[in-house]
PDB file of N, CA and C in Angstrom:
ATOM      1  N   MET A   1      32.039  82.688  97.370  1.00  0.00           N
ATOM      2  CA  MET A   1      32.205  83.592  96.511  1.00  0.00           C
ATOM      3  C   MET A   1      30.926  83.165  95.699  1.00  0.00           C
ATOM      4  N   SER A   2      29.789  84.299  95.412  1.00  0.00           N
ATOM      5  CA  SER A   2      28.649  83.678  94.524  1.00  0.00           C
ATOM      6  C   SER A   2      29.266  83.836  93.236  1.00  0.00           C
ATOM      7  N   LYS A   3      28.444  83.231  92.546  1.00  0.00           N
ATOM      8  CA  LYS A   3      28.554  82.699  91.199  1.00  0.00           C
ATOM      9  C   LYS A   3      28.564  84.069  90.202  1.00  0.00           C
ATOM     10  N   GLU A   4      27.686  85.046  90.184  1.00  0.00           N
ATOM     11  CA  GLU A   4      27.860  86.203  89.514  1.00  0.00           C
ATOM     12  C   GLU A   4      29.467  86.961  90.313  1.00  0.00           C
ATOM     13  N   CYS A   5      30.165  86.765  91.386  1.00  0.00           N
ATOM     14  CA  CYS A   5      31.206  87.146  91.456  1.00  0.00           C
ATOM     15  C   CYS A   5      32.415  87.379  91.445  1.00  0.00           C
ATOM     16  N   GLN A   6      32.432  85.880  90.793  1.00  0.00           N
ATOM     17  CA  GLN A   6      33.325  85.162  90.103  1.00  0.00           C
ATOM     18  C   GLN A   6      33.843  85.471  89.293  1.00  0.00           C
ATOM     19  N   LYS A   7      35.258  85.701  88.496  1.00  0.00           N
ATOM     20  CA  LYS A   7      35.634  85.982  87.370  1.00  0.00           C
ATOM     21  C   LYS A   7      36.216  84.852  86.712  1.00  0.00           C
ATOM     22  N   LEU A   8      35.424  84.486  85.559  1.00  0.00           N
ATOM     23  CA  LEU A   8      36.012  83.271  85.067  1.00  0.00           C
ATOM     24  C   LEU A   8      37.191  83.383  84.385  1.00  0.00           C
ATOM     25  N   PRO A   9      37.962  82.313  83.869  1.00  0.00           N
ATOM     26  CA  PRO A   9      39.166  83.186  83.396  1.00  0.00           C
ATOM     27  C   PRO A   9      38.969  83.621  82.144  1.00  0.00           C
ATOM     28  N   SER A  10      39.713  84.053  81.273  1.00  0.00           N
ATOM     29  CA  SER A  10      39.889  84.647  80.225  1.00  0.00           C
ATOM     30  C   SER A  10      40.709  83.522  79.469  1.00  0.00           C
ATOM     31  N   LEU A  11      41.039  83.642  78.155  1.00  0.00           N
ATOM     32  CA  LEU A  11      41.350  82.794  77.323  1.00  0.00           C
ATOM     33  C   LEU A  11      42.607  82.586  77.504  1.00  0.00           C
ATOM     34  N   LYS A  12      43.634  83.772  77.518  1.00  0.00           N
ATOM     35  CA  LYS A  12      44.692  83.906  78.025  1.00  0.00           C
ATOM     36  C   LYS A  12      45.091  83.029  78.814  1.00  0.00           C
ATOM     37  N   ASP A  13      44.213  83.385  80.197  1.00  0.00           N
ATOM     38  CA  ASP A  13      44.511  82.527  81.343  1.00  0.00           C
ATOM     39  C   ASP A  13      44.823  81.441  81.225  1.00  0.00           C
ATOM     40  N   LEU A  14      44.219  80.307  79.990  1.00  0.00           N
ATOM     41  CA  LEU A  14      44.282  79.096  80.149  1.00  0.00           C
ATOM     42  C   LEU A  14      44.736  78.605  79.723  1.00  0.00           C
ATOM     43  N   ALA A  15      45.715  77.615  80.122  1.00  0.00           N
ATOM     44  CA  ALA A  15      46.705  76.204  79.384  1.00  0.00           C
ATOM     45  C   ALA A  15      45.980  75.904  78.125  1.00  0.00           C
ATOM     46  N   PRO A  16      47.141  75.806  77.595  1.00  0.00           N
ATOM     47  CA  PRO A  16      46.555  75.756  75.766  1.00  0.00           C
ATOM     48  C   PRO A  16      45.793  74.528  75.351  1.00  0.00           C
ATOM     49  N   GLU A  17      45.380  73.625  76.204  1.00  0.00           N
ATOM     50  CA  GLU A  17      44.860  72.184  76.023  1.00  0.00           C
ATOM     51  C   GLU A  17      43.356  72.428  76.871  1.00  0.00           C
ATOM     52  N   ASP A  18      43.181  73.934  77.721  1.00  0.00           N
ATOM     53  CA  ASP A  18      42.304  74.449  78.661  1.00  0.00           C
ATOM     54  C   ASP A  18      40.854  74.906  77.264  1.00  0.00           C
ATOM     55  N   ARG A  19      41.722  75.355  76.211  1.00  0.00           N
ATOM     56  CA  ARG A  19      40.554  76.090  75.785  1.00  0.00           C
ATOM     57  C   ARG A  19      39.393  75.384  74.659  1.00  0.00           C
ATOM     58  N   PRO A  20      38.535  76.464  74.484  1.00  0.00           N
ATOM     59  CA  PRO A  20      37.489  75.997  73.997  1.00  0.00           C
ATOM     60  C   PRO A  20      37.671  74.776  72.388  1.00  0.00           C
ATOM     61  N   GLN A  21      38.690  74.890  71.803  1.00  0.00           N
ATOM     62  CA  GLN A  21      38.776  74.415  70.820  1.00  0.00           C
ATOM     63  C   GLN A  21      39.499  72.855  70.999  1.00  0.00           C
ATOM     64  N   GLU A  22      40.553  73.005  71.953  1.00  0.00           N
ATOM     65  CA  GLU A  22      41.157  71.948  72.457  1.00  0.00           C
ATOM     66  C   GLU A  22      40.577  70.888  73.095  1.00  0.00           C
ATOM     67  N   ARG A  23      39.429  71.800  73.623  1.00  0.00           N
ATOM     68  CA  ARG A  23      38.574  70.538  74.843  1.00  0.00           C
ATOM     69  C   ARG A  23      37.597  69.998  73.827  1.00  0.00           C
ATOM     70  N   LEU A  24      36.857  70.634  73.124  1.00  0.00           N
ATOM     71  CA  LEU A  24      36.510  70.047  71.979  1.00  0.00           C
ATOM     72  C   LEU A  24      36.428  69.063  71.423  1.00  0.00           C
ATOM     73  N   GLU A  25      37.791  69.215  71.086  1.00  0.00           N
ATOM     74  CA  GLU A  25      39.001  68.600  70.061  1.00  0.00           C
ATOM     75  C   GLU A  25      39.073  67.087  70.624  1.00  0.00           C
ATOM     76  N   ARG A  26      39.212  67.211  72.095  1.00  0.00           N
ATOM     77  CA  ARG A  26      39.736  66.041  72.706  1.00  0.00           C
ATOM     78  C   ARG A  26      38.519  65.217  73.554  1.00  0.00           C
ATOM     79  N   LEU A  27      37.803  65.824  73.722  1.00  0.00           N
ATOM     80  CA  LEU A  27      36.542  65.919  74.693  1.00  0.00           C
ATOM     81  C   LEU A  27      35.054  65.422  74.359  1.00  0.00           C
ATOM     82  N   GLY A  28      34.952  66.214  73.315  1.00  0.00           N
ATOM     83  CA  GLY A  28      33.588  65.930  72.161  1.00  0.00           C
ATOM     84  C   GLY A  28      32.496  67.613  72.889  1.00  0.00           C
ATOM     85  N   PRO A  29      31.382  67.698  72.604  1.00  0.00           N
ATOM     86  CA  PRO A  29      30.983  68.600  72.702  1.00  0.00           C
ATOM     87  C   PRO A  29      30.199  68.678  74.353  1.00  0.00           C
ATOM     88  N   SER A  30      29.835  67.480  74.599  1.00  0.00           N
ATOM     89  CA  SER A  30      29.340  67.451  75.574  1.00  0.00           C
ATOM     90  C   SER A  30      29.675  67.880  76.822  1.00  0.00           C
ATOM     91  N   PRO A  31      30.781  67.787  77.568  1.00  0.00           N
ATOM     92  CA  PRO A  31      31.480  68.342  78.343  1.00  0.00           C
ATOM     93  C   PRO A  31      31.736  69.360  78.955  1.00  0.00           C
ATOM     94  N   LEU A  32      31.827  70.505  77.334  1.00  0.00           N
ATOM     95  CA  LEU A  32      31.879  72.090  77.110  1.00  0.00           C
ATOM     96  C   LEU A  32      30.718  72.652  77.954  1.00  0.00           C
ATOM     97  N   THR A  33      31.256  73.802  78.869  1.00  0.00           N
ATOM     98  CA  THR A  33      30.361  74.467  78.820  1.00  0.00           C
ATOM     99  C   THR A  33      29.704  75.608  78.507  1.00  0.00           C
ATOM    100  N   ASP A  34      28.241  76.115  78.814  1.00  0.00           N
ATOM    101  CA  ASP A  34      27.637  76.871  77.637  1.00  0.00           C
ATOM    102  C   ASP A  34      28.458  78.128  76.969  1.00  0.00           C
ATOM    103  N   ARG A  35      29.501  78.580  78.255  1.00  0.00           N
ATOM    104  CA  ARG A  35      30.207  79.537  77.349  1.00  0.00           C
ATOM    105  C   ARG A  35      31.262  79.208  76.373  1.00  0.00           C
ATOM    106  N   GLU A  36      31.765  78.066  77.017  1.00  0.00           N
ATOM    107  CA  GLU A  36      32.484  77.050  75.741  1.00  0.00           C
ATOM    108  C   GLU A  36      31.738  77.213  74.308  1.00  0.00           C
ATOM    109  N   LEU A  37      30.545  76.585  74.389  1.00  0.00           N
ATOM    110  CA  LEU A  37      30.176  75.796  73.494  1.00  0.00           C
ATOM    111  C   LEU A  37      29.528  77.492  72.254  1.00  0.00           C
ATOM    112  N   LEU A  38      29.414  78.516  73.033  1.00  0.00           N
ATOM    113  CA  LEU A  38      29.521  79.611  72.788  1.00  0.00           C
ATOM    114  C   LEU A  38      30.149  80.464  72.153  1.00  0.00           C
ATOM    115  N   ALA A  39      31.427  80.271  72.455  1.00  0.00           N
ATOM    116  CA  ALA A  39      33.096  80.435  72.176  1.00  0.00           C
ATOM    117  C   ALA A  39      32.927  80.110  71.080  1.00  0.00           C
ATOM    118  N   MET A  40      32.251  79.047  70.926  1.00  0.00           N
ATOM    119  CA  MET A  40      33.113  78.454  69.412  1.00  0.00           C
ATOM    120  C   MET A  40      31.775  78.376  68.340  1.00  0.00           C
ATOM    121  N   LEU A  41      31.271  79.150  68.406  1.00  0.00           N
ATOM    122  CA  LEU A  41      30.598  79.399  67.329  1.00  0.00           C
ATOM    123  C   LEU A  41      30.449  81.192  67.310  1.00  0.00           C
ATOM    124  N   VAL A  42      31.176  81.488  68.151  1.00  0.00           N
ATOM    125  CA  VAL A  42      31.473  83.272  67.690  1.00  0.00           C
ATOM    126  C   VAL A  42      32.862  83.446  66.828  1.00  0.00           C
ATOM    127  N   ARG A  43      33.532  82.588  67.868  1.00  0.00           N
ATOM    128  CA  ARG A  43      35.069  82.362  67.421  1.00  0.00           C
ATOM    129  C   ARG A  43      36.024  82.811  67.321  1.00  0.00           C
ATOM    130  N   SER A  44      36.056  84.529  67.450  1.00  0.00           N
ATOM    131  CA  SER A  44      36.720  85.191  67.679  1.00  0.00           C
ATOM    132  C   SER A  44      36.606  86.369  68.559  1.00  0.00           C
ATOM    133  N   GLY A  45      37.484  86.784  69.437  1.00  0.00           N
ATOM    134  CA  GLY A  45      36.976  88.103  70.443  1.00  0.00           C
ATOM    135  C   GLY A  45      37.785  89.667  69.264  1.00  0.00           C
ATOM    136  N   ASN A  46      38.137  90.647  70.106  1.00  0.00           N
ATOM    137  CA  ASN A  46      38.468  91.706  69.434  1.00  0.00           C
ATOM    138  C   ASN A  46      40.282  92.218  70.582  1.00  0.00           C
ATOM    139  N   ALA A  47      40.520  92.923  70.418  1.00  0.00           N
ATOM    140  CA  ALA A  47      41.100  94.033  71.234  1.00  0.00           C
ATOM    141  C   ALA A  47      40.842  94.174  72.716  1.00  0.00           C
ATOM    142  N   LYS A  48      39.598  94.201  72.808  1.00  0.00           N
ATOM    143  CA  LYS A  48      39.074  94.722  74.224  1.00  0.00           C
ATOM    144  C   LYS A  48      38.494  93.230  74.945  1.00  0.00           C
ATOM    145  N   MET A  49      38.277  92.833  74.106  1.00  0.00           N
ATOM    146  CA  MET A  49      37.437  91.652  74.722  1.00  0.00           C
ATOM    147  C   MET A  49      37.383  89.949  73.801  1.00  0.00           C
ATOM    148  N   ASP A  50      38.015  89.147  74.881  1.00  0.00           N
ATOM    149  CA  ASP A  50      38.371  87.996  73.794  1.00  0.00           C
ATOM    150  C   ASP A  50      37.015  86.817  73.609  1.00  0.00           C
ATOM    151  N   VAL A  51      37.194  86.133  72.706  1.00  0.00           N
ATOM    152  CA  VAL A  51      36.088  85.152  72.485  1.00  0.00           C
ATOM    153  C   VAL A  51      34.960  84.561  73.667  1.00  0.00           C
ATOM    154  N   LEU A  52      35.866  84.073  74.841  1.00  0.00           N
ATOM    155  CA  LEU A  52      35.171  83.834  76.066  1.00  0.00           C
ATOM    156  C   LEU A  52      34.672  84.767  76.926  1.00  0.00           C
ATOM    157  N   ALA A  53      34.786  86.234  76.342  1.00  0.00           N
ATOM    158  CA  ALA A  53      34.703  87.304  77.843  1.00  0.00           C
ATOM    159  C   ALA A  53      32.799  88.053  76.693  1.00  0.00           C
ATOM    160  N   ILE A  54      33.278  87.659  75.422  1.00  0.00           N
ATOM    161  CA  ILE A  54      32.243  87.878  74.163  1.00  0.00           C
ATOM    162  C   ILE A  54      30.915  87.033  74.611  1.00  0.00           C
ATOM    163  N   ALA A  55      31.400  85.848  75.083  1.00  0.00           N
ATOM    164  CA  ALA A  55      30.199  84.160  75.478  1.00  0.00           C
ATOM    165  C   ALA A  55      29.687  84.634  76.500  1.00  0.00           C
ATOM    166  N   ASP A  56      30.297  85.239  77.433  1.00  0.00           N
ATOM    167  CA  ASP A  56      30.090  85.844  78.696  1.00  0.00           C
ATOM    168  C   ASP A  56      28.888  86.669  78.701  1.00  0.00           C
ATOM    169  N   GLU A  57      29.370  87.345  77.704  1.00  0.00           N
ATOM    170  CA  GLU A  57      28.566  88.888  77.621  1.00  0.00           C
ATOM    171  C   GLU A  57      26.818  88.331  77.017  1.00  0.00           C
ATOM    172  N   LEU A  58      27.371  87.856  76.259  1.00  0.00           N
ATOM    173  CA  LEU A  58      26.111  87.366  75.599  1.00  0.00           C
ATOM    174  C   LEU A  58      25.043  86.636  76.234  1.00  0.00           C
ATOM    175  N   ILE A  59      26.016  85.379  77.170  1.00  0.00           N
ATOM    176  CA  ILE A  59      24.876  84.777  78.428  1.00  0.00           C
ATOM    177  C   ILE A  59      24.564  86.061  79.340  1.00  0.00           C
ATOM    178  N   LYS A  60      25.273  86.202  79.928  1.00  0.00           N
ATOM    179  CA  LYS A  60      24.525  87.367  80.830  1.00  0.00           C
ATOM    180  C   LYS A  60      23.169  88.516  80.164  1.00  0.00           C
ATOM    181  N   GLN A  61      23.655  88.713  78.922  1.00  0.00           N
ATOM    182  CA  GLN A  61      22.465  89.580  78.462  1.00  0.00           C
ATOM    183  C   GLN A  61      21.328  88.949  77.670  1.00  0.00           C
ATOM    184  N   ALA A  62      21.156  87.767  77.134  1.00  0.00           N
ATOM    185  CA  ALA A  62      20.125  86.947  77.437  1.00  0.00           C
ATOM    186  C   ALA A  62      19.302  86.324  78.578  1.00  0.00           C
ATOM    187  N   GLY A  63      20.088  86.190  79.967  1.00  0.00           N
ATOM    188  CA  GLY A  63      19.992  85.591  80.759  1.00  0.00           C
ATOM    189  C   GLY A  63      20.094  84.275  80.796  1.00  0.00           C
ATOM    190  N   SER A  64      20.360  83.402  79.682  1.00  0.00           N
ATOM    191  CA  SER A  64      20.840  82.219  79.560  1.00  0.00           C
ATOM    192  C   SER A  64      21.151  81.847  78.075  1.00  0.00           C
ATOM    193  N   LEU A  65      21.842  80.478  77.912  1.00  0.00           N
ATOM    194  CA  LEU A  65      22.031  80.289  76.749  1.00  0.00           C
ATOM    195  C   LEU A  65      20.632  79.710  76.163  1.00  0.00           C
ATOM    196  N   ALA A  66      19.892  79.107  76.561  1.00  0.00           N
ATOM    197  CA  ALA A  66      18.595  79.261  76.248  1.00  0.00           C
ATOM    198  C   ALA A  66      17.619  80.737  75.748  1.00  0.00           C
ATOM    199  N   GLY A  67      17.894  81.433  76.468  1.00  0.00           N
ATOM    200  CA  GLY A  67      17.395  82.615  76.599  1.00  0.00           C
ATOM    201  C   GLY A  67      17.751  83.763  74.608  1.00  0.00           C
ATOM    202  N   LEU A  68      19.068  83.384  74.156  1.00  0.00           N
ATOM    203  CA  LEU A  68      19.364  83.276  72.942  1.00  0.00           C
ATOM    204  C   LEU A  68      18.383  82.979  72.334  1.00  0.00           C
ATOM    205  N   LEU A  69      17.670  82.194  72.170  1.00  0.00           N
ATOM    206  CA  LEU A  69      16.471  81.363  71.054  1.00  0.00           C
ATOM    207  C   LEU A  69      15.597  82.858  70.840  1.00  0.00           C
ATOM    208  N   ARG A  70      15.348  83.592  71.589  1.00  0.00           N
ATOM    209  CA  ARG A  70      14.556  84.951  71.743  1.00  0.00           C
ATOM    210  C   ARG A  70      15.206  85.815  70.858  1.00  0.00           C
ATOM    211  N   TRP A  71      16.510  85.950  70.725  1.00  0.00           N
ATOM    212  CA  TRP A  71      17.158  87.449  70.384  1.00  0.00           C
ATOM    213  C   TRP A  71      17.333  87.361  68.333  1.00  0.00           C
ATOM    214  N   ASP A  72      17.279  88.729  67.839  1.00  0.00           N
ATOM    215  CA  ASP A  72      17.070  88.511  66.513  1.00  0.00           C
ATOM    216  C   ASP A  72      18.558  89.337  66.778  1.00  0.00           C
ATOM    217  N   VAL A  73      19.210  89.328  64.694  1.00  0.00           N
ATOM    218  CA  VAL A  73      19.901  90.151  64.086  1.00  0.00           C
ATOM    219  C   VAL A  73      20.318  91.361  65.402  1.00  0.00           C
ATOM    220  N   SER A  74      19.545  92.297  65.611  1.00  0.00           N
ATOM    221  CA  SER A  74      19.746  93.169  66.403  1.00  0.00           C
ATOM    222  C   SER A  74      20.173  93.364  67.717  1.00  0.00           C
ATOM    223  N   ASP A  75      19.524  92.194  68.269  1.00  0.00           N
ATOM    224  CA  ASP A  75      19.763  91.819  69.545  1.00  0.00           C
ATOM    225  C   ASP A  75      21.348  91.608  70.034  1.00  0.00           C
ATOM    226  N   PHE A  76      21.939  90.574  69.137  1.00  0.00           N
ATOM    227  CA  PHE A  76      23.200  90.417  68.765  1.00  0.00           C
ATOM    228  C   PHE A  76      24.444  91.435  68.539  1.00  0.00           C
ATOM    229  N   GLN A  77      23.803  92.201  67.881  1.00  0.00           N
ATOM    230  CA  GLN A  77      24.850  93.217  67.644  1.00  0.00           C
ATOM    231  C   GLN A  77      24.745  94.559  68.478  1.00  0.00           C
ATOM    232  N   ARG A  78      23.954  94.708  69.228  1.00  0.00           N
ATOM    233  CA  ARG A  78      24.239  95.376  70.282  1.00  0.00           C
ATOM    234  C   ARG A  78      25.245  95.392  71.201  1.00  0.00           C
ATOM    235  N   ILE A  79      26.121  93.485  70.921  1.00  0.00           N
ATOM    236  CA  ILE A  79      27.268  93.238  71.709  1.00  0.00           C
ATOM    237  C   ILE A  79      28.878  93.796  71.573  1.00  0.00           C
ATOM    238  N   LYS A  80      29.196  94.364  72.082  1.00  0.00           N
ATOM    239  CA  LYS A  80      30.587  95.003  71.800  1.00  0.00           C
ATOM    240  C   LYS A  80      31.348  93.209  71.399  1.00  0.00           C
ATOM    241  N   GLY A  81      32.021  93.341  70.033  1.00  0.00           N
ATOM    242  CA  GLY A  81      32.661  92.432  69.721  1.00  0.00           C
ATOM    243  C   GLY A  81      31.452  91.438  68.682  1.00  0.00           C
ATOM    244  N   ILE A  82      30.398  91.905  68.292  1.00  0.00           N
ATOM    245  CA  ILE A  82      29.566  91.153  67.361  1.00  0.00           C
ATOM    246  C   ILE A  82      29.197  92.176  66.329  1.00  0.00           C
ATOM    247  N   GLY A  83      29.809  92.479  65.164  1.00  0.00           N
ATOM    248  CA  GLY A  83      29.433  92.844  64.027  1.00  0.00           C
ATOM    249  C   GLY A  83      28.014  92.100  63.063  1.00  0.00           C
ATOM    250  N   LYS A  84      27.668  92.909  62.334  1.00  0.00           N
ATOM    251  CA  LYS A  84      26.819  92.621  61.173  1.00  0.00           C
ATOM    252  C   LYS A  84      27.050  91.120  61.161  1.00  0.00           C
ATOM    253  N   VAL A  85      27.966  90.326  60.415  1.00  0.00           N
ATOM    254  CA  VAL A  85      28.383  89.400  59.534  1.00  0.00           C
ATOM    255  C   VAL A  85      27.843  88.443  60.748  1.00  0.00           C
ATOM    256  N   LYS A  86      28.806  88.452  62.152  1.00  0.00           N
ATOM    257  CA  LYS A  86      28.634  87.818  63.169  1.00  0.00           C
ATOM    258  C   LYS A  86      27.223  87.313  63.883  1.00  0.00           C
ATOM    259  N   ALA A  87      26.580  88.759  63.857  1.00  0.00           N
ATOM    260  CA  ALA A  87      25.468  88.959  64.166  1.00  0.00           C
ATOM    261  C   ALA A  87      24.439  87.818  62.982  1.00  0.00           C
ATOM    262  N   LEU A  88      24.580  88.274  61.890  1.00  0.00           N
ATOM    263  CA  LEU A  88      23.869  87.426  60.710  1.00  0.00           C
ATOM    264  C   LEU A  88      24.007  85.634  60.838  1.00  0.00           C
ATOM    265  N   GLN A  89      25.078  85.252  61.516  1.00  0.00           N
ATOM    266  CA  GLN A  89      25.822  84.131  61.621  1.00  0.00           C
ATOM    267  C   GLN A  89      25.031  83.603  62.666  1.00  0.00           C
ATOM    268  N   LEU A  90      25.296  84.176  63.829  1.00  0.00           N
ATOM    269  CA  LEU A  90      24.233  83.646  65.108  1.00  0.00           C
ATOM    270  C   LEU A  90      23.243  84.020  65.100  1.00  0.00           C
ATOM    271  N   SER A  91      22.251  84.505  64.178  1.00  0.00           N
ATOM    272  CA  SER A  91      20.864  84.459  64.218  1.00  0.00           C
ATOM    273  C   SER A  91      20.283  83.178  63.434  1.00  0.00           C
ATOM    274  N   THR A  92      21.268  83.005  62.436  1.00  0.00           N
ATOM    275  CA  THR A  92      21.236  81.983  61.457  1.00  0.00           C
ATOM    276  C   THR A  92      21.402  80.725  62.523  1.00  0.00           C
ATOM    277  N   GLN A  93      21.755  80.450  63.223  1.00  0.00           N
ATOM    278  CA  GLN A  93      22.397  79.114  64.075  1.00  0.00           C
ATOM    279  C   GLN A  93      21.527  79.188  65.296  1.00  0.00           C
ATOM    280  N   VAL A  94      20.636  80.272  65.556  1.00  0.00           N
ATOM    281  CA  VAL A  94      19.432  80.155  66.455  1.00  0.00           C
ATOM    282  C   VAL A  94      18.575  79.754  65.616  1.00  0.00           C
ATOM    283  N   GLU A  95      18.406  79.898  64.537  1.00  0.00           N
ATOM    284  CA  GLU A  95      17.204  79.723  63.551  1.00  0.00           C
ATOM    285  C   GLU A  95      16.945  78.285  63.468  1.00  0.00           C
ATOM    286  N   ILE A  96      18.077  77.881  63.455  1.00  0.00           N
ATOM    287  CA  ILE A  96      18.851  76.281  62.895  1.00  0.00           C
ATOM    288  C   ILE A  96      17.857  75.261  63.955  1.00  0.00           C
ATOM    289  N   ALA A  97      18.293  76.000  65.463  1.00  0.00           N
ATOM    290  CA  ALA A  97      18.350  75.531  66.820  1.00  0.00           C
ATOM    291  C   ALA A  97      16.702  75.242  67.446  1.00  0.00           C
ATOM    292  N   LYS A  98      15.837  76.783  66.814  1.00  0.00           N
ATOM    293  CA  LYS A  98      14.656  76.664  66.704  1.00  0.00           C
ATOM    294  C   LYS A  98      14.156  75.173  66.037  1.00  0.00           C
ATOM    295  N   ARG A  99      14.132  75.137  64.869  1.00  0.00           N
ATOM    296  CA  ARG A  99      13.603  74.291  64.436  1.00  0.00           C
ATOM    297  C   ARG A  99      13.943  73.077  64.064  1.00  0.00           C
ATOM    298  N   MET A 100      15.245  72.795  64.860  1.00  0.00           N
ATOM    299  CA  MET A 100      15.137  71.139  65.483  1.00  0.00           C
ATOM    300  C   MET A 100      14.642  70.901  66.464  1.00  0.00           C
TER     301      MET A 100
END
């Protein structure tokens, strides 16, 4: 099955110890996938999309995690589940990454 066709597990499908926050706490940031790292920044989902689904959508729309470096507040706000405050936070984190 191709990578695009594979459905990634949702947060509720994961065992508690396999969720991003728990993996981060146990293993540190290096072993986490791009979607898990991004989910940690997004922090929460909504009734229709969990935080991992939002992270997946961000990566899909940007083309990659690095693609988010070209995004601004309005780009983040186009994603369902990302409101004004979260878009501002993410654009701030992108700017910090650029400056580093």
